[in-house]
Amino acid sequence: DSPGEQERIEAAGGFVSPPPEPGLSARVWLDPEYTQIGLAMGRSIGDHAVKPVGVIAEPEVTSHELTDEDEFMIIATDGVWEFITSEEAVDIVARHLDAGEGASRACQCLIEEAAGKWHDIE
């Protein structure tokens, strides 16, 4: 969803479709008709089929200094982020933590919510 990422992919011969709806990700495709492999990210480890069209394994790294105000951190894969916005993920996890259900239950509910949206959309 970054213009720089899209430029890199298109320069390598890949094709990028816009997100199907707000909050979802753009996709990288092997062909202009979007019928071959479609990947919802421009950076991935081990996806050799899309490497020739600009998908790279080099991570984009940012840093955030943790403070006492940070209640939790969510580390997830595209299986979550393709279908759940950051705000939705925080709301889901916070709701279960605030209910005293623990981190494992909060994570499970986040996964289940993402899987449900994947099932509905895909």
XYZ file of N, CA and C in Angstrom:
366
model
N 0.811 -1.190 0.000
C 0.000 0.000 0.000
C 0.858 1.259 0.000
N 2.153 1.070 -0.189
C 3.091 2.183 -0.217
C 3.457 2.510 -1.658
N 3.410 3.786 -2.035
C 3.784 4.146 -3.421
C 5.189 3.669 -3.793
N 6.146 3.751 -2.874
C 7.498 3.288 -3.156
C 7.558 1.798 -3.425
N 6.803 1.039 -2.672
C 6.740 -0.410 -2.883
C 6.128 -0.711 -4.250
N 5.043 -0.023 -4.577
C 4.382 -0.255 -5.855
C 5.314 0.084 -7.011
N 6.036 1.190 -6.914
C 6.978 1.564 -7.973
C 8.047 0.497 -8.161
N 8.594 -0.022 -7.068
C 9.628 -1.053 -7.141
C 9.087 -2.303 -7.817
N 7.887 -2.714 -7.436
C 7.287 -3.926 -7.992
C 6.992 -3.757 -9.479
N 6.401 -2.634 -9.846
C 6.073 -2.403 -11.257
C 7.335 -2.275 -12.104
N 8.394 -1.674 -11.550
C 9.659 -1.564 -12.281
C 10.276 -2.940 -12.536
N 9.981 -3.902 -11.654
C 10.505 -5.262 -11.808
C 9.613 -6.122 -12.705
N 8.487 -5.561 -13.169
C 7.601 -6.313 -14.047
C 6.368 -6.886 -13.378
N 6.159 -6.542 -12.118
C 4.978 -7.018 -11.413
C 3.793 -6.086 -11.626
N 2.653 -6.510 -11.144
C 1.419 -5.738 -11.287
C 0.779 -5.614 -9.909
N 0.235 -4.446 -9.623
C -0.349 -4.190 -8.315
C -1.806 -3.789 -8.490
N -2.696 -4.538 -7.839
C -4.112 -4.167 -7.852
C -4.409 -3.390 -6.578
N -5.342 -2.451 -6.651
C -5.683 -1.689 -5.449
C -6.415 -2.560 -4.437
N -6.479 -2.113 -3.198
C -7.238 -2.876 -2.199
C -8.693 -3.022 -2.634
N -9.288 -4.196 -2.403
C -10.682 -4.403 -2.813
C -11.676 -3.542 -2.038
N -11.287 -3.127 -0.830
C -12.122 -2.235 -0.036
C -11.249 -1.566 1.015
N -11.697 -0.448 1.581
C -10.892 0.243 2.592
C -10.507 -0.680 3.737
N -9.266 -0.558 4.158
C -8.765 -1.378 5.256
C -8.109 -2.667 4.823
N -8.296 -3.076 3.562
C -7.645 -4.275 3.051
C -6.406 -3.880 2.258
N -5.589 -4.856 1.905
C -4.307 -4.603 1.256
C -4.391 -4.678 -0.262
N -3.494 -3.920 -0.893
C -3.270 -4.086 -2.329
C -2.627 -5.456 -2.529
N -2.604 -5.946 -3.778
C -1.993 -7.248 -4.061
C -0.986 -7.126 -5.190
N 0.060 -7.944 -5.097
C 1.069 -8.067 -6.143
C 0.694 -9.283 -6.989
N 0.706 -9.097 -8.318
C 0.320 -10.166 -9.240
C 1.412 -10.421 -10.266
N 1.420 -11.620 -10.816
C 2.369 -11.973 -11.869
C 1.912 -11.485 -13.241
N 0.614 -11.249 -13.404
C 0.086 -10.897 -14.726
C -0.871 -9.704 -14.633
N -1.024 -8.968 -15.733
C -1.871 -7.764 -15.703
C -3.361 -8.063 -15.566
N -3.779 -9.295 -15.809
C -5.190 -9.658 -15.664
C -5.526 -10.086 -14.227
N -4.492 -10.166 -13.379
C -4.656 -10.568 -11.973
C -5.246 -11.970 -11.847
N -4.794 -12.887 -12.702
C -5.317 -14.249 -12.653
C -4.314 -15.244 -12.086
N -3.029 -14.879 -12.103
C -2.014 -15.785 -11.562
C -1.811 -15.464 -10.088
N -0.717 -15.856 -9.528
C -0.475 -15.701 -8.095
C -0.679 -14.247 -7.667
N -1.439 -14.052 -6.583
C -1.649 -12.740 -5.995
C -1.223 -12.759 -4.540
N -0.315 -11.871 -4.176
C 0.228 -11.833 -2.825
C -0.101 -10.480 -2.203
N -0.594 -10.477 -0.987
C -1.033 -9.239 -0.337
C 0.108 -8.511 0.365
N 1.308 -8.608 -0.193
C 2.457 -7.908 0.391
C 3.552 -7.786 -0.648
N 4.423 -6.822 -0.455
C 5.545 -6.633 -1.360
C 6.851 -7.155 -0.796
N 6.806 -7.655 0.446
C 7.993 -8.204 1.098
C 7.605 -9.531 1.737
N 8.371 -10.546 1.420
C 8.024 -11.877 1.917
C 9.249 -12.778 1.853
N 9.371 -13.658 2.814
C 10.471 -14.615 2.841
C 9.991 -15.923 2.230
N 10.657 -16.394 1.202
C 10.391 -17.710 0.660
C 9.365 -17.797 -0.441
N 8.775 -16.692 -0.857
C 7.810 -16.732 -1.955
C 8.549 -16.567 -3.274
N 9.191 -17.651 -3.709
C 10.058 -17.602 -4.883
C 9.301 -17.319 -6.178
N 8.034 -17.663 -6.248
C 7.264 -17.441 -7.478
C 7.100 -15.962 -7.790
N 7.087 -15.118 -6.772
C 6.881 -13.682 -6.998
C 8.162 -12.862 -6.868
N 9.258 -13.512 -6.564
C 10.538 -12.811 -6.478
C 10.903 -12.108 -7.798
N 10.685 -12.732 -8.961
C 11.028 -12.065 -10.226
C 10.232 -10.786 -10.503
N 9.095 -10.590 -9.819
C 8.301 -9.384 -10.062
C 8.418 -8.378 -8.919
N 9.524 -8.439 -8.199
C 9.838 -7.390 -7.243
C 9.495 -7.636 -5.796
N 8.956 -8.799 -5.446
C 8.713 -9.103 -4.035
C 10.061 -9.472 -3.427
N 10.434 -8.772 -2.367
C 11.756 -8.970 -1.771
C 11.630 -9.475 -0.334
N 12.715 -10.056 0.155
C 12.728 -10.590 1.519
C 13.271 -9.583 2.524
N 13.818 -8.479 2.058
C 14.388 -7.483 2.972
C 13.268 -6.817 3.768
N 13.314 -6.904 5.094
C 12.223 -6.331 5.886
C 12.273 -4.806 5.927
N 11.120 -4.222 6.125
C 11.035 -2.792 6.408
C 11.027 -2.693 7.928
N 12.014 -2.030 8.489
C 12.188 -2.015 9.937
C 11.883 -0.623 10.482
N 11.050 -0.583 11.493
C 10.793 0.649 12.233
C 11.039 0.336 13.698
N 11.179 1.364 14.481
C 11.376 1.132 15.908
C 10.414 2.003 16.704
N 10.109 1.525 17.869
C 9.214 2.226 18.789
C 9.752 1.990 20.183
N 10.015 3.049 20.899
C 10.495 2.898 22.268
C 9.298 2.621 23.174
N 9.339 1.490 23.855
C 8.251 1.120 24.743
C 8.237 2.021 25.974
N 7.032 2.392 26.377
C 6.859 3.222 27.567
C 5.878 2.527 28.500
N 5.692 3.096 29.669
C 4.731 2.546 30.625
C 3.296 2.645 30.107
N 3.070 3.508 29.122
C 1.729 3.659 28.556
C 1.383 2.544 27.569
N 2.379 1.826 27.060
C 2.136 0.724 26.132
C 1.641 -0.485 26.930
N 0.420 -0.912 26.616
C -0.181 -2.019 27.359
C 0.176 -3.376 26.777
N 0.331 -3.448 25.464
C 0.681 -4.696 24.801
C 1.191 -4.383 23.404
N 1.781 -5.386 22.781
C 2.276 -5.270 21.415
C 1.740 -6.463 20.633
N 1.264 -6.187 19.424
C 0.737 -7.249 18.576
C 1.740 -7.508 17.464
N 2.225 -8.729 17.390
C 3.100 -9.161 16.304
C 2.338 -10.232 15.549
N 2.029 -9.951 14.285
C 1.203 -10.880 13.519
C 1.685 -10.921 12.071
N 1.194 -11.889 11.341
C 1.543 -12.055 9.939
C 0.464 -11.453 9.044
N 0.686 -11.567 7.763
C -0.287 -11.051 6.796
C -1.634 -11.739 6.921
N -1.666 -12.923 7.491
C -2.935 -13.607 7.684
C -3.878 -12.825 8.576
N -3.329 -12.010 9.442
C -4.132 -11.103 10.261
C -4.253 -9.752 9.575
N -3.116 -9.161 9.197
C -3.119 -7.775 8.713
C -3.826 -7.592 7.373
N -4.001 -8.666 6.613
C -4.726 -8.526 5.345
C -6.207 -8.252 5.585
N -6.727 -8.685 6.725
C -8.167 -8.605 6.958
C -8.561 -7.770 8.170
N -7.606 -7.441 9.000
C -7.878 -6.706 10.240
C -7.006 -5.454 10.250
N -7.608 -4.289 10.485
C -6.818 -3.062 10.598
C -6.099 -3.050 11.946
N -5.102 -2.207 12.063
C -4.388 -2.085 13.339
C -5.345 -1.714 14.463
N -6.254 -0.784 14.181
C -7.211 -0.346 15.196
C -8.136 -1.492 15.625
N -8.601 -2.269 14.652
C -9.457 -3.413 14.989
C -8.703 -4.423 15.837
N -7.440 -4.682 15.480
C -6.638 -5.646 16.230
C -6.459 -5.186 17.670
N -6.162 -3.922 17.857
C -6.002 -3.380 19.209
C -7.306 -3.516 19.988
N -8.432 -3.192 19.351
C -9.729 -3.297 20.028
C -10.025 -4.739 20.445
N -9.756 -5.673 19.555
C -10.023 -7.088 19.856
C -9.169 -7.564 21.026
N -7.872 -7.303 20.946
C -6.966 -7.762 22.005
C -7.277 -7.067 23.327
N -7.472 -5.750 23.292
C -7.750 -5.001 24.526
C -9.030 -5.491 25.189
N -10.061 -5.755 24.395
C -11.340 -6.216 24.947
C -11.151 -7.507 25.753
N -10.365 -8.432 25.214
C -10.177 -9.718 25.904
C -9.218 -9.593 27.086
N -8.219 -8.741 26.953
C -7.326 -8.531 28.099
C -8.056 -7.819 29.225
N -8.857 -6.809 28.873
C -9.624 -6.075 29.895
C -10.622 -6.983 30.610
N -11.096 -8.013 29.917
C -12.038 -8.969 30.522
C -11.312 -10.010 31.372
N -9.993 -9.904 31.452
C -9.209 -10.826 32.272
C -9.021 -12.195 31.657
N -9.191 -12.293 30.337
C -9.111 -13.593 29.672
C -7.675 -14.020 29.348
N -6.721 -13.132 29.468
C -5.326 -13.476 29.231
C -4.892 -13.300 27.783
N -3.573 -13.244 27.618
C -2.991 -12.982 26.301
C -3.260 -14.107 25.301
N -3.216 -15.352 25.750
C -3.447 -16.467 24.824
C -4.853 -16.418 24.250
N -5.829 -16.144 25.089
C -7.217 -16.061 24.619
C -7.391 -14.849 23.703
N -6.771 -13.728 24.038
C -6.859 -12.535 23.195
C -6.272 -12.817 21.813
N -5.136 -13.506 21.763
C -4.515 -13.873 20.482
C -5.410 -14.822 19.696
N -5.970 -15.809 20.368
C -6.852 -16.757 19.696
C -8.053 -16.046 19.081
N -8.616 -15.095 19.788
C -9.775 -14.357 19.271
C -9.381 -13.489 18.077
N -8.199 -12.921 18.110
C -7.715 -12.142 16.976
C -7.560 -13.034 15.746
N -6.979 -14.194 15.937
C -6.810 -15.159 14.840
C -8.172 -15.589 14.295
N -9.092 -15.897 15.172
C -10.419 -16.340 14.743
C -11.155 -15.241 13.978
N -11.026 -14.003 14.420
C -11.665 -12.885 13.712
C -11.076 -12.727 12.308
N -9.751 -12.801 12.206
C -9.102 -12.696 10.889
C -9.511 -13.862 9.994
N -9.536 -15.059 10.542
C -9.925 -16.236 9.752
C -11.364 -16.126 9.273
N -12.231 -15.603 10.116
C -13.621 -15.427 9.723
C -13.759 -14.434 8.578
N -13.012 -13.326 8.661
C -13.053 -12.342 7.563
C -12.448 -12.932 6.290
N -11.378 -13.700 6.431
C -10.777 -14.361 5.258
C -11.814 -15.271 4.601
N -12.510 -16.037 5.403
C -13.526 -16.959 4.873
C -14.638 -16.195 4.148
N -15.062 -15.066 4.722
C -16.134 -14.271 4.122
C -15.696 -13.607 2.818
N -14.461 -13.134 2.776
C -13.971 -12.365 1.614
C -13.442 -13.260 0.514
N -12.655 -14.257 0.875
C -12.015 -15.110 -0.112
C -12.966 -16.208 -0.496
